[in-house]
CSV table of C-alpha atoms in Angstrom, one decimal:
chain,number,residue,atom,x,y,z
Y,1,MET,CA,-139.4,-80.2,193.5
Y,2,ALA,CA,-138.3,-83.5,192.2
Y,3,THR,CA,-136.5,-85.0,195.1
Y,4,GLU,CA,-139.4,-84.5,197.5
Y,5,GLU,CA,-142.3,-85.2,195.3
Y,6,HIS,CA,-141.1,-88.6,194.4
Y,7,GLY,CA,-140.1,-89.6,197.8
Y,8,SER,CA,-136.5,-90.7,197.7
Y,9,GLY,CA,-135.3,-92.0,201.0
Y,10,LEU,CA,-132.8,-89.3,201.6
Y,11,ALA,CA,-133.9,-85.8,202.5
Y,12,ILE,CA,-131.1,-84.0,200.8
Y,13,HIS,CA,-131.8,-80.4,199.8
Y,14,PRO,CA,-128.5,-79.2,198.3
Y,15,MET,CA,-130.1,-76.1,196.9
Y,16,ASP,CA,-131.5,-74.8,200.2
Y,17,GLN,CA,-128.4,-72.9,201.0
Y,18,PHE,CA,-128.8,-70.7,198.0
Y,19,VAL,CA,-132.3,-69.4,198.8
Y,20,VAL,CA,-132.5,-65.7,199.1
Y,21,LYS,CA,-134.5,-64.8,202.2
Y,22,PRO,CA,-135.5,-61.5,203.8
Y,23,LEU,CA,-133.6,-60.8,206.9
Y,24,PHE,CA,-136.7,-59.6,208.7
Y,25,GLY,CA,-140.1,-61.3,208.5
Y,26,ASP,CA,-141.4,-63.2,205.6
Y,27,GLY,CA,-142.5,-60.5,203.2
Y,28,PRO,CA,-142.0,-60.5,199.5
Y,29,ILE,CA,-138.6,-59.7,198.3
Y,30,GLU,CA,-138.6,-56.2,196.7
Y,31,TRP,CA,-135.5,-54.8,195.2
Y,32,TYR,CA,-134.7,-52.8,198.4
Y,33,THR,CA,-135.5,-55.5,200.9
Y,34,PRO,CA,-132.5,-56.3,203.2
Y,35,THR,CA,-131.9,-60.0,202.6
Y,36,ASN,CA,-129.2,-62.5,203.4
Y,37,VAL,CA,-127.6,-61.2,200.2
Y,38,THR,CA,-127.4,-57.8,201.8
Y,39,LEU,CA,-126.0,-59.3,205.0
Y,40,TRP,CA,-123.2,-61.3,203.4
Y,41,MET,CA,-122.3,-58.6,201.0
Y,42,GLY,CA,-122.1,-56.3,204.0
Y,43,ILE,CA,-119.9,-58.7,205.8
Y,44,ALA,CA,-117.7,-58.9,202.7
Y,45,VAL,CA,-117.4,-55.1,202.7
Y,46,LEU,CA,-116.5,-55.2,206.4
Y,47,ALA,CA,-113.9,-57.9,205.8
Y,48,MET,CA,-112.4,-55.8,203.0
Y,49,VAL,CA,-112.3,-52.8,205.2
Y,50,ALA,CA,-110.6,-54.8,208.0
Y,51,LEU,CA,-108.2,-56.4,205.6
Y,52,LEU,CA,-107.1,-53.3,203.5
Y,53,VAL,CA,-108.0,-50.3,205.6
Y,54,LEU,CA,-107.8,-51.1,209.3
Y,55,SER,CA,-104.7,-53.2,208.9
Y,56,THR,CA,-102.8,-50.4,207.2
Y,57,ARG,CA,-103.8,-47.5,209.4
Y,58,ARG,CA,-100.3,-47.3,210.9
Y,59,ARG,CA,-98.7,-47.0,207.5
Y,60,ALA,CA,-95.6,-48.7,208.9
Y,61,ILE,CA,-92.5,-48.9,206.8
Y,62,VAL,CA,-91.8,-52.2,208.5
Y,63,PRO,CA,-95.3,-53.8,208.1
Y,64,SER,CA,-97.2,-55.7,210.7
Y,65,ARG,CA,-98.8,-59.0,209.8
Y,66,GLY,CA,-102.1,-57.5,208.7
Y,67,GLN,CA,-100.4,-54.8,206.7
Y,68,SER,CA,-98.2,-57.5,205.0
Y,69,VAL,CA,-101.4,-59.3,203.9
Y,70,ALA,CA,-102.9,-56.0,202.5
Y,71,GLU,CA,-99.6,-55.3,200.7
Y,72,LEU,CA,-99.6,-58.8,199.4
Y,73,PHE,CA,-103.1,-58.4,197.8
Y,74,TYR,CA,-102.1,-55.0,196.5
Y,75,GLY,CA,-98.9,-56.2,194.9
Y,76,PHE,CA,-100.4,-59.4,193.5
Y,77,ILE,CA,-103.2,-57.6,191.7
Y,78,HIS,CA,-101.1,-54.7,190.7
Y,79,LYS,CA,-98.5,-57.0,189.1
Y,80,MET,CA,-101.2,-59.0,187.4
Y,81,VAL,CA,-102.8,-55.9,185.9
Y,82,GLU,CA,-99.5,-54.6,184.8
Y,83,ASP,CA,-98.3,-57.9,183.3
Y,84,VAL,CA,-101.5,-58.9,181.6
Y,85,ALA,CA,-103.3,-55.7,180.7
Y,86,GLY,CA,-100.2,-53.6,180.1
Y,87,HIS,CA,-99.2,-50.3,181.6
Y,88,GLU,CA,-102.3,-48.6,180.2
Y,89,GLY,CA,-104.4,-51.0,182.1
Y,90,LEU,CA,-103.2,-49.6,185.4
Y,91,LYS,CA,-105.8,-46.9,185.2
Y,92,PHE,CA,-108.3,-49.7,185.8
Y,93,PHE,CA,-106.4,-51.0,188.8
Y,94,PRO,CA,-109.0,-49.9,191.5
Y,95,TYR,CA,-111.8,-51.3,189.4
Y,96,ILE,CA,-110.1,-54.7,189.0
Y,97,MET,CA,-109.1,-54.7,192.7
Y,98,THR,CA,-112.7,-54.1,193.5
Y,99,LEU,CA,-113.8,-57.1,191.5
Y,100,PHE,CA,-111.1,-59.3,192.9
Y,101,MET,CA,-111.7,-58.3,196.5
Y,102,PHE,CA,-115.4,-58.8,196.2
Y,103,VAL,CA,-115.2,-62.1,194.5
Y,104,PHE,CA,-112.4,-63.4,196.7
Y,105,LEU,CA,-114.0,-62.4,200.0
Y,106,SER,CA,-117.4,-63.6,198.9
Y,107,ASN,CA,-116.0,-67.0,197.9
Y,108,MET,CA,-114.1,-67.3,201.2
Y,109,LEU,CA,-117.0,-66.1,203.3
Y,110,GLY,CA,-119.2,-68.5,201.5
Y,111,LEU,CA,-117.1,-71.4,202.8
Y,112,ILE,CA,-118.1,-70.6,206.4
Y,113,PRO,CA,-120.6,-73.2,207.4
Y,114,MET,CA,-124.2,-71.9,207.4
Y,115,SER,CA,-123.2,-68.8,205.4
Y,116,PHE,CA,-124.6,-67.6,202.2
Y,117,THR,CA,-122.5,-67.5,199.1
Y,118,THR,CA,-123.4,-64.4,197.1
Y,119,THR,CA,-121.1,-65.3,194.2
Y,120,SER,CA,-122.9,-68.6,193.6
Y,121,HIS,CA,-125.8,-66.7,192.2
Y,122,ILE,CA,-125.9,-66.2,188.5
Y,123,ALA,CA,-127.5,-62.8,189.1
Y,124,VAL,CA,-124.4,-61.6,190.9
Y,125,THR,CA,-121.8,-63.1,188.6
Y,126,ALA,CA,-123.8,-62.1,185.5
Y,127,VAL,CA,-123.8,-58.5,186.7
Y,128,LEU,CA,-120.1,-58.6,187.4
Y,129,ALA,CA,-119.3,-60.2,184.0
Y,130,LEU,CA,-121.6,-57.7,182.2
Y,131,LEU,CA,-119.9,-54.8,183.9
Y,132,VAL,CA,-116.5,-56.2,182.7
Y,133,PHE,CA,-118.0,-56.7,179.2
Y,134,LEU,CA,-119.4,-53.2,179.0
Y,135,THR,CA,-116.3,-51.6,180.4
Y,136,VAL,CA,-114.1,-53.4,177.9
Y,137,THR,CA,-116.4,-52.6,175.0
Y,138,LEU,CA,-116.9,-49.0,175.8
Y,139,VAL,CA,-113.3,-48.4,176.7
Y,140,GLY,CA,-112.2,-50.2,173.5
Y,141,PHE,CA,-114.4,-48.0,171.3
Y,142,TYR,CA,-113.5,-44.9,173.3
Y,143,ARG,CA,-109.8,-45.4,172.9
Y,144,LYS,CA,-109.5,-47.0,169.5
Y,145,GLY,CA,-112.7,-45.8,167.8
Y,146,ILE,CA,-113.7,-48.0,165.0
Y,147,GLY,CA,-110.3,-49.5,165.0
Y,148,PHE,CA,-111.4,-51.6,168.0
Y,149,LEU,CA,-113.3,-53.8,165.5
Y,150,SER,CA,-110.0,-54.8,163.9
Y,151,MET,CA,-109.5,-57.3,166.7
Y,152,PHE,CA,-112.2,-59.4,164.9
Y,153,TRP,CA,-110.5,-59.1,161.6
Y,154,VAL,CA,-107.5,-61.4,162.0
Y,155,SER,CA,-105.0,-59.9,159.7
Y,156,SER,CA,-102.4,-62.7,160.1
Y,157,ALA,CA,-104.9,-65.3,158.6
Y,158,PRO,CA,-105.3,-66.0,154.9
Y,159,LEU,CA,-107.8,-63.6,153.3
Y,160,VAL,CA,-110.3,-66.4,152.5
Y,161,LEU,CA,-110.5,-67.5,156.1
Y,162,ARG,CA,-110.8,-64.0,157.6
Y,163,PRO,CA,-114.6,-63.6,157.3
Y,164,ILE,CA,-115.1,-67.0,158.9
Y,165,LEU,CA,-112.7,-66.2,161.7
Y,166,ALA,CA,-114.4,-62.8,162.1
Y,167,VAL,CA,-117.7,-64.6,162.8
Y,168,ILE,CA,-116.0,-67.0,165.2
Y,169,GLU,CA,-114.3,-64.1,167.0
Y,170,LEU,CA,-117.5,-62.1,167.2
Y,171,ILE,CA,-119.4,-65.1,168.7
Y,172,SER,CA,-116.6,-65.8,171.2
Y,173,TYR,CA,-116.6,-62.1,172.1
Y,174,PHE,CA,-120.2,-62.2,173.0
Y,175,VAL,CA,-120.0,-65.5,174.8
Y,176,ARG,CA,-117.3,-64.0,177.0
Y,177,PRO,CA,-119.7,-62.6,179.7
Y,178,LEU,CA,-121.7,-65.8,179.7
Y,179,SER,CA,-118.7,-68.0,180.3
Y,180,HIS,CA,-117.1,-65.5,182.6
Y,181,SER,CA,-120.2,-65.5,184.9
Y,182,ILE,CA,-121.2,-69.1,184.6
Y,183,ARG,CA,-117.7,-70.3,185.4
Y,184,LEU,CA,-117.6,-68.4,188.7
Y,185,GLY,CA,-121.2,-69.1,189.7
Y,186,GLY,CA,-121.2,-72.7,188.5
Y,187,ASN,CA,-117.9,-73.6,190.3
Y,188,LEU,CA,-119.1,-72.2,193.5
Y,189,MET,CA,-122.6,-73.6,193.3
Y,190,ALA,CA,-121.3,-77.1,192.3
Y,191,GLY,CA,-118.8,-77.2,195.2
Y,192,HIS,CA,-121.3,-76.1,197.8
Y,193,ALA,CA,-124.0,-78.4,196.5
Y,194,VAL,CA,-121.7,-81.4,196.5
Y,195,ILE,CA,-120.8,-80.6,200.1
Y,196,LYS,CA,-124.5,-80.5,201.0
Y,197,VAL,CA,-125.1,-83.8,199.2
Y,198,PHE,CA,-122.4,-85.5,201.2
Y,199,ALA,CA,-123.7,-84.0,204.3
Y,200,GLY,CA,-127.1,-85.5,203.5
Y,201,PHE,CA,-125.4,-88.9,203.2
Y,202,ALA,CA,-123.7,-88.4,206.5
Y,203,GLY,CA,-127.0,-87.9,208.2
Y,204,ALA,CA,-128.4,-91.1,206.8
Y,205,MET,CA,-125.5,-93.6,207.2
Y,206,GLY,CA,-125.1,-94.0,210.9
Y,207,ILE,CA,-121.7,-95.1,211.9
Y,208,ALA,CA,-120.5,-95.4,208.3
Y,209,SER,CA,-120.9,-91.6,208.0
Y,210,VAL,CA,-117.2,-91.1,208.8
Y,211,VAL,CA,-116.7,-91.8,205.1
Y,212,PRO,CA,-118.8,-88.9,203.8
Y,213,ILE,CA,-117.5,-86.7,206.6
Y,214,ALA,CA,-114.0,-87.4,205.6
Y,215,ALA,CA,-115.0,-86.7,202.0
Y,216,ILE,CA,-116.5,-83.4,203.1
Y,217,ALA,CA,-113.2,-82.4,204.7
Y,218,ALA,CA,-111.4,-83.2,201.6
Y,219,ILE,CA,-113.8,-81.4,199.4
Y,220,TYR,CA,-113.7,-78.5,201.7
Y,221,GLY,CA,-110.0,-78.2,201.1
Y,222,LEU,CA,-110.6,-78.4,197.4
Y,223,GLU,CA,-113.2,-75.7,197.7
Y,224,LEU,CA,-110.8,-73.4,199.4
Y,225,LEU,CA,-108.5,-73.8,196.5
Y,226,VAL,CA,-111.4,-73.4,194.0
Y,227,ALA,CA,-112.6,-70.2,195.8
Y,228,ALA,CA,-109.1,-68.7,195.5
Y,229,VAL,CA,-108.5,-69.9,192.0
Y,230,GLN,CA,-111.8,-68.8,190.7
Y,231,ALA,CA,-111.3,-65.3,192.1
Y,232,TYR,CA,-107.9,-65.3,190.5
Y,233,VAL,CA,-109.2,-66.6,187.2
Y,234,PHE,CA,-112.1,-64.1,187.2
Y,235,THR,CA,-109.6,-61.3,187.7
Y,236,ILE,CA,-107.0,-62.4,185.2
Y,237,LEU,CA,-109.7,-62.9,182.6
Y,238,THR,CA,-110.9,-59.4,183.2
Y,239,CYS,CA,-107.3,-58.2,182.6
Y,240,VAL,CA,-107.0,-60.3,179.5
Y,241,TYR,CA,-110.2,-58.8,178.1
Y,242,LEU,CA,-109.1,-55.4,179.1
Y,243,ARG,CA,-105.9,-55.8,177.2
Y,244,ASP,CA,-108.0,-56.0,174.0
Y,245,ALA,CA,-109.4,-52.6,174.8
Y,246,VAL,CA,-106.3,-50.8,176.0
Y,247,GLY,CA,-103.4,-52.8,174.6
Y,248,ASP,CA,-101.4,-52.1,171.5
Y,249,ALA,CA,-102.3,-54.9,169.3
Y,250,HIS,CA,-104.5,-57.9,169.2
Y,251,HIS,CA,-102.7,-61.2,169.0
X,1,MET,CA,-140.9,-76.8,187.6
X,2,ALA,CA,-141.7,-74.1,190.0
X,3,THR,CA,-139.3,-71.2,190.2
X,4,GLU,CA,-141.1,-68.8,192.5
X,5,ALA,CA,-139.7,-67.4,195.6
X,6,THR,CA,-139.9,-69.3,198.8
X,7,GLY,CA,-140.3,-67.4,202.0
X,8,GLY,CA,-139.0,-68.5,205.3
X,9,SER,CA,-137.7,-71.9,206.1
X,10,GLU,CA,-139.2,-74.0,203.4
X,11,HIS,CA,-137.0,-76.0,201.2
X,12,ALA,CA,-135.8,-74.6,198.0
X,13,VAL,CA,-137.9,-75.1,194.9
X,14,GLY,CA,-135.9,-75.7,191.8
X,15,MET,CA,-132.7,-73.6,191.5
X,16,PRO,CA,-132.8,-70.5,193.7
X,17,GLN,CA,-130.3,-69.1,191.2
X,18,LEU,CA,-133.0,-69.1,188.5
X,19,ASP,CA,-135.7,-67.5,190.7
X,20,PHE,CA,-135.9,-64.3,188.8
X,21,SER,CA,-138.0,-62.6,191.4
X,22,THR,CA,-135.0,-62.2,193.6
X,23,TRP,CA,-132.7,-60.8,190.9
X,24,PRO,CA,-133.6,-57.1,191.3
X,25,ASN,CA,-132.8,-57.4,195.0
X,26,GLN,CA,-129.5,-59.1,194.4
X,27,ILE,CA,-128.4,-56.8,191.6
X,28,PHE,CA,-129.3,-53.8,193.7
X,29,TRP,CA,-127.3,-54.9,196.7
X,30,LEU,CA,-124.5,-56.0,194.5
X,31,LEU,CA,-124.2,-52.6,192.9
X,32,VAL,CA,-124.4,-50.9,196.3
X,33,THR,CA,-121.6,-53.2,197.5
X,34,LEU,CA,-119.4,-52.7,194.5
X,35,VAL,CA,-119.8,-48.9,194.7
X,36,VAL,CA,-118.9,-49.0,198.4
X,37,ILE,CA,-115.9,-51.2,197.8
X,38,TYR,CA,-114.8,-49.1,194.9
X,39,PHE,CA,-114.9,-45.9,196.8
X,40,VAL,CA,-113.2,-47.3,199.9
X,41,LEU,CA,-110.5,-48.8,197.8
X,42,SER,CA,-109.9,-45.9,195.5
X,43,LYS,CA,-110.2,-43.2,198.1
X,44,VAL,CA,-108.6,-44.8,201.1
X,45,ALA,CA,-107.0,-48.2,200.8
X,46,LEU,CA,-105.2,-48.2,197.5
X,47,PRO,CA,-103.5,-44.8,197.8
X,48,ARG,CA,-102.5,-45.6,201.3
X,49,ILE,CA,-100.9,-48.9,200.5
X,50,GLY,CA,-99.4,-47.5,197.3
X,51,ALA,CA,-97.9,-44.7,199.4
X,52,VAL,CA,-96.5,-47.1,202.0
X,53,LEU,CA,-95.0,-49.3,199.3
X,54,ALA,CA,-93.5,-46.2,197.6
X,55,ASP,CA,-92.2,-45.0,200.9
X,56,ARG,CA,-90.6,-48.3,201.6
X,57,LYS,CA,-89.1,-48.5,198.2
X,58,SER,CA,-87.5,-45.0,198.6
X,59,THR,CA,-86.4,-45.9,202.2
X,60,ILE,CA,-84.7,-49.0,200.9
X,61,THR,CA,-83.2,-47.1,198.1
X,62,ASN,CA,-81.9,-44.4,200.4
X,63,ASP,CA,-80.6,-47.0,202.8
X,64,LEU,CA,-78.8,-48.7,200.0
X,65,ALA,CA,-77.4,-45.5,198.8
X,66,ALA,CA,-76.2,-44.7,202.4
X,67,ALA,CA,-74.7,-48.1,202.7
X,68,GLU,CA,-73.0,-47.6,199.4
X,69,GLU,CA,-71.6,-44.3,200.6
X,70,LEU,CA,-70.4,-45.8,203.8
X,71,LYS,CA,-68.8,-48.6,201.9
X,72,ALA,CA,-67.0,-46.1,199.7
X,73,LYS,CA,-65.9,-44.2,202.8
X,74,ALA,CA,-64.5,-47.4,204.3
X,75,VAL,CA,-62.7,-48.1,201.1
X,76,ALA,CA,-61.2,-44.6,201.0
X,77,ALA,CA,-60.1,-44.9,204.6
X,78,GLU,CA,-58.5,-48.2,203.9
X,79,LYS,CA,-56.7,-46.7,201.0
X,80,ALA,CA,-55.5,-43.8,203.1
X,81,TYR,CA,-54.3,-46.2,205.7
X,82,ASN,CA,-52.5,-48.2,203.2
X,83,GLU,CA,-50.9,-45.1,201.8
X,84,ALA,CA,-49.8,-43.9,205.2
X,85,LEU,CA,-48.4,-47.3,205.9
X,86,ALA,CA,-46.5,-47.3,202.6
X,87,ASN,CA,-45.2,-43.8,203.3
X,88,ALA,CA,-44.0,-44.8,206.7
X,89,ARG,CA,-42.3,-47.8,205.3
X,90,THR,CA,-40.5,-45.8,202.7
X,91,GLU,CA,-39.5,-43.2,205.3
X,92,ALA,CA,-38.2,-46.0,207.6
X,93,ALA,CA,-36.3,-47.5,204.8
X,94,LYS,CA,-34.7,-44.2,204.0
X,95,ILE,CA,-33.7,-43.6,207.6
X,96,VAL,CA,-32.3,-47.1,207.8
X,97,ALA,CA,-30.3,-46.6,204.6
X,98,GLN,CA,-29.0,-43.2,205.9
X,99,ALA,CA,-28.0,-44.7,209.2
X,100,LYS,CA,-26.3,-47.6,207.4
X,101,ALA,CA,-24.4,-45.2,205.2
X,102,GLU,CA,-23.3,-43.1,208.2
X,103,ILE,CA,-22.1,-46.2,210.0
X,104,GLN,CA,-20.4,-47.4,206.9
X,105,LYS,CA,-18.6,-44.1,206.6
X,106,ASP,CA,-17.5,-44.1,210.2
X,107,LEU,CA,-16.4,-47.7,209.8
X,108,ASP,CA,-14.4,-46.9,206.7
X,109,ALA,CA,-12.7,-44.0,208.5
X,110,ALA,CA,-11.9,-46.1,211.5
X,111,THR,CA,-10.6,-48.9,209.3
X,112,ALA,CA,-8.4,-46.5,207.3
X,113,LYS,CA,-7.1,-45.0,210.5
X,114,ALA,CA,-6.4,-48.4,212.0
X,115,ASP,CA,-4.7,-49.5,208.7
X,116,ALA,CA,-2.5,-46.4,208.8
X,117,GLU,CA,-1.6,-47.0,212.4
X,118,ILE,CA,-0.8,-50.6,211.7
X,119,ALA,CA,1.3,-49.7,208.7
X,120,ALA,CA,3.2,-47.1,210.8
X,121,LYS,CA,3.8,-49.7,213.6
X,122,ALA,CA,4.9,-52.3,211.1
X,123,ALA,CA,7.4,-49.9,209.5
X,124,GLU,CA,8.8,-49.0,212.9
X,125,SER,CA,9.1,-52.6,213.9
X,126,GLU,CA,10.9,-53.3,210.6
X,127,ARG,CA,13.3,-50.5,211.2
X,128,THR,CA,13.9,-51.8,214.8
X,129,ILE,CA,14.5,-55.2,213.4
X,130,ALA,CA,16.9,-53.9,210.8
X,131,GLU,CA,18.7,-52.0,213.5
X,132,ILE,CA,19.0,-55.0,215.7
X,133,ARG,CA,20.1,-57.1,212.7
X,134,ASP,CA,22.7,-54.5,211.8
X,135,GLY,CA,23.9,-54.3,215.4
X,136,ALA,CA,24.1,-58.1,215.5
X,137,ALA,CA,26.1,-58.3,212.3
X,138,GLN,CA,28.5,-55.7,213.6
X,139,ALA,CA,28.8,-57.6,216.9
X,140,VAL,CA,29.4,-60.8,214.9
X,141,ALA,CA,32.2,-59.1,212.9
X,142,GLU,CA,33.7,-57.7,216.0
X,143,VAL,CA,33.6,-61.1,217.8
X,144,ALA,CA,35.0,-62.8,214.7
X,145,ARG,CA,37.8,-60.2,214.5
X,146,ASP,CA,38.6,-60.7,218.2
X,147,VAL,CA,38.4,-64.5,217.9
X,148,ALA,CA,40.6,-64.4,214.7
X,149,ALA,CA,43.2,-62.2,216.5
X,150,GLU,CA,43.1,-64.5,219.5
X,151,LEU,CA,43.4,-67.5,217.2
X,152,VAL,CA,46.3,-66.0,215.3
X,153,ALA,CA,48.0,-65.0,218.6
X,154,ALA,CA,47.4,-68.5,220.0
X,155,LEU,CA,49.0,-69.9,216.9
X,156,GLY,CA,52.0,-67.9,217.7
X,157,GLN,CA,52.1,-65.3,215.2
X,158,ALA,CA,51.8,-61.6,215.7
X,159,ALA,CA,48.5,-60.5,214.7
X,160,ASP,CA,48.3,-57.5,212.6
X,161,ALA,CA,45.0,-55.9,213.5
X,162,LYS,CA,44.6,-54.4,210.0
X,163,THR,CA,45.2,-57.7,208.2
X,164,VAL,CA,42.9,-59.6,210.5
X,165,THR,CA,40.1,-57.2,210.0
X,166,ALA,CA,40.5,-57.2,206.3
X,167,ALA,CA,40.5,-61.1,206.3
X,168,VAL,CA,37.4,-61.3,208.5
X,169,THR,CA,35.6,-58.7,206.5
X,170,ALA,CA,36.4,-60.6,203.4
X,171,ARG,CA,35.2,-63.9,204.9
X,172,LEU,CA,32.0,-62.3,206.2
X,173,LYS,CA,31.2,-61.0,202.8
X,174,GLY,CA,32.0,-64.3,201.2
F,1,MET,CA,-152.5,-91.3,181.3
F,2,GLU,CA,-151.4,-87.8,182.2
F,3,GLY,CA,-149.5,-89.2,185.1
F,4,GLU,CA,-147.6,-91.6,182.9
F,5,VAL,CA,-146.6,-88.8,180.5
F,6,ALA,CA,-145.4,-86.8,183.5
F,7,GLN,CA,-143.4,-89.8,184.8
F,8,LEU,CA,-141.9,-90.3,181.3
F,9,ALA,CA,-140.9,-86.7,181.1
F,10,LEU,CA,-139.4,-86.9,184.6
F,11,MET,CA,-137.4,-90.0,183.5
F,12,GLY,CA,-136.2,-88.3,180.4
F,13,LYS,CA,-135.2,-85.3,182.5
F,14,TYR,CA,-133.1,-87.4,184.9
F,15,ILE,CA,-131.5,-89.4,182.1
F,16,GLY,CA,-130.7,-86.2,180.3
F,17,ALA,CA,-129.2,-84.7,183.4
F,18,GLY,CA,-127.1,-87.7,183.9
F,19,LEU,CA,-125.9,-87.7,180.3
F,20,ALA,CA,-125.1,-84.0,180.5
F,21,THR,CA,-122.6,-84.7,183.3
F,22,ILE,CA,-120.6,-86.8,180.8
F,23,GLY,CA,-119.4,-83.4,179.4
F,24,LEU,CA,-117.6,-82.8,182.7
F,25,GLY,CA,-115.3,-85.7,181.7
F,26,GLY,CA,-114.3,-83.7,178.7
F,27,ALA,CA,-113.5,-80.8,180.9
F,28,GLY,CA,-111.4,-83.1,183.1
F,29,ILE,CA,-109.5,-84.3,180.0
F,30,GLY,CA,-108.9,-80.8,178.9
F,31,VAL,CA,-107.7,-79.5,182.2
F,32,GLY,CA,-105.5,-82.5,182.7
F,33,HIS,CA,-104.0,-82.1,179.3
F,34,ILE,CA,-103.2,-78.4,180.0
F,35,ALA,CA,-101.7,-79.1,183.4
F,36,GLY,CA,-99.8,-82.1,182.2
F,37,ASN,CA,-98.3,-80.3,179.2
F,38,PHE,CA,-97.5,-77.3,181.4
F,39,LEU,CA,-95.6,-79.6,183.8
F,40,ALA,CA,-93.8,-81.3,180.9
F,41,GLY,CA,-92.8,-77.9,179.6
F,42,ALA,CA,-91.9,-76.6,183.0
F,43,LEU,CA,-89.6,-79.6,183.6
F,44,ARG,CA,-87.8,-79.0,180.3
F,45,ASN,CA,-87.3,-75.3,181.0
F,46,PRO,CA,-88.0,-74.6,184.7
F,47,SER,CA,-86.8,-71.0,184.4
F,48,ALA,CA,-89.6,-70.1,182.0
F,49,ALA,CA,-92.3,-71.7,184.1
F,50,PRO,CA,-93.2,-69.0,186.5
F,51,GLY,CA,-93.8,-66.5,183.7
F,52,GLN,CA,-96.4,-68.8,182.2
F,53,MET,CA,-98.5,-69.4,185.3
F,54,ALA,CA,-101.1,-66.8,184.2
F,55,ASN,CA,-101.4,-68.5,180.8
F,56,LEU,CA,-101.8,-71.8,182.6
F,57,PHE,CA,-104.7,-70.6,184.7
F,58,VAL,CA,-106.4,-68.9,181.8
F,59,GLY,CA,-106.1,-72.0,179.8
F,60,ILE,CA,-107.5,-74.1,182.6
F,61,ALA,CA,-110.3,-71.6,183.1
F,62,PHE,CA,-111.3,-71.8,179.4
F,63,ALA,CA,-111.3,-75.6,179.4
F,64,GLU,CA,-113.2,-75.7,182.6
F,65,ALA,CA,-115.8,-73.3,181.5
F,66,LEU,CA,-117.1,-75.7,178.9
F,67,GLY,CA,-117.4,-78.4,181.5
F,68,ILE,CA,-119.3,-76.0,183.7
F,69,PHE,CA,-121.7,-75.4,180.8
F,70,SER,CA,-122.6,-79.1,180.8
F,71,PHE,CA,-122.9,-79.1,184.5
F,72,LEU,CA,-125.2,-76.2,184.2
F,73,ILE,CA,-127.3,-78.0,181.7
F,74,ALA,CA,-127.6,-80.9,184.1
F,75,LEU,CA,-128.7,-78.6,186.8
F,76,LEU,CA,-131.2,-76.9,184.5
F,77,LEU,CA,-132.7,-80.3,183.6
F,78,MET,CA,-132.9,-81.4,187.2
F,79,PHE,CA,-134.3,-78.3,188.7
F,80,ALA,CA,-135.5,-75.8,186.1
F,81,VAL,CA,-137.2,-77.6,183.2
């Protein structure tokens, strides 16, 4: 590890927060081992249940505060799916809601100090993005058959350009899961690492550490925004990709 | 650089994200989590919230419809009230006109009667006046005759009553 | 001799990581361009602005992703190479 081996004065370990640890003991991490990943994903599930199930158990016509929040989430994602992916996309509403709730809650829970951010791991975001990619591809072929490939053949372009555009479209199609996952993981990881770096400065600067602490407060606010926006972006991009599969025409 | 797992509380080596030995673990728990969330959402939460929202929508629609109905009723009631008012006004106007006509009739009759009485009285008065005037003229002629006879006598002539009367009458006519 | 080579490689790694972060500036330009143009358009036609919020975020996301790639390369150079 570079920062330690070469003895810089500051002992900053911005990546420590991302280490996957077993919850019990020090054993090797097998695929079934309960780790801090398990813990924080479980907390995300509990938060989701509290937010969307417990708060709505009274099914009030005039909603309580908790139920209003649940309805807000529902309405927000429902409208997004309907607007972006079209009416056909509403069949995938529970799926997209699952993605959104998981990403949003994981991002938010990750901002609790000392917590573990599951969505900052490429493994997690890559699986999420690959799920979206596979869903879109399979649904596209299932619904449109071979006609799904016509989205790569831009019929509005001049004939000479079409093969070139087809190659570009094809590449961009396969880059989608990569950018989709790296965007989310990278944003989260960068923000958290920056906070840790500033925290390291604060430990080493004595009285002047009010500056990095103020900076941390500001960055924390920004990170709240980033957490929400990245969940939104992840979801809306899922809807955009889904439109290719279920929508009427490529544009 | 090293990318193997670190156990316990040691510092991270490299990027923990690229420590592929933890990937199966993360992917496994992620899939478990997603499946749990998906089932909770699709079996419990989303149908429930959707039902509540649909309920609310229908309640609001019903309330709006009821309000619309009440409004229509209010409008109808106002219309009926206005109609009744207008009817009452017409009725009142009719009654007033009738009463006026009756009074006018009575008045006309009374006026005519009064006129007739006044005319009768005037005629009688005229007659009386004529009588009085006639009486007065006769008295004047008599007085004139007497005075003429006296005058004639005083002048020393014998007054012939017939002649005097004729002379006085001629004078009075003249 | 071996140590010197290792030092040199380390130096190259750090320099490379630093250079890779320049790419984030490009992402910043791109995001600013999108947001600025959105604002300009929204001020011209405020009634159309709410309907374009989704496009705004998608555009920002695409622009930002490329910056994140360069950030990722910096991280890879720092920690994984």
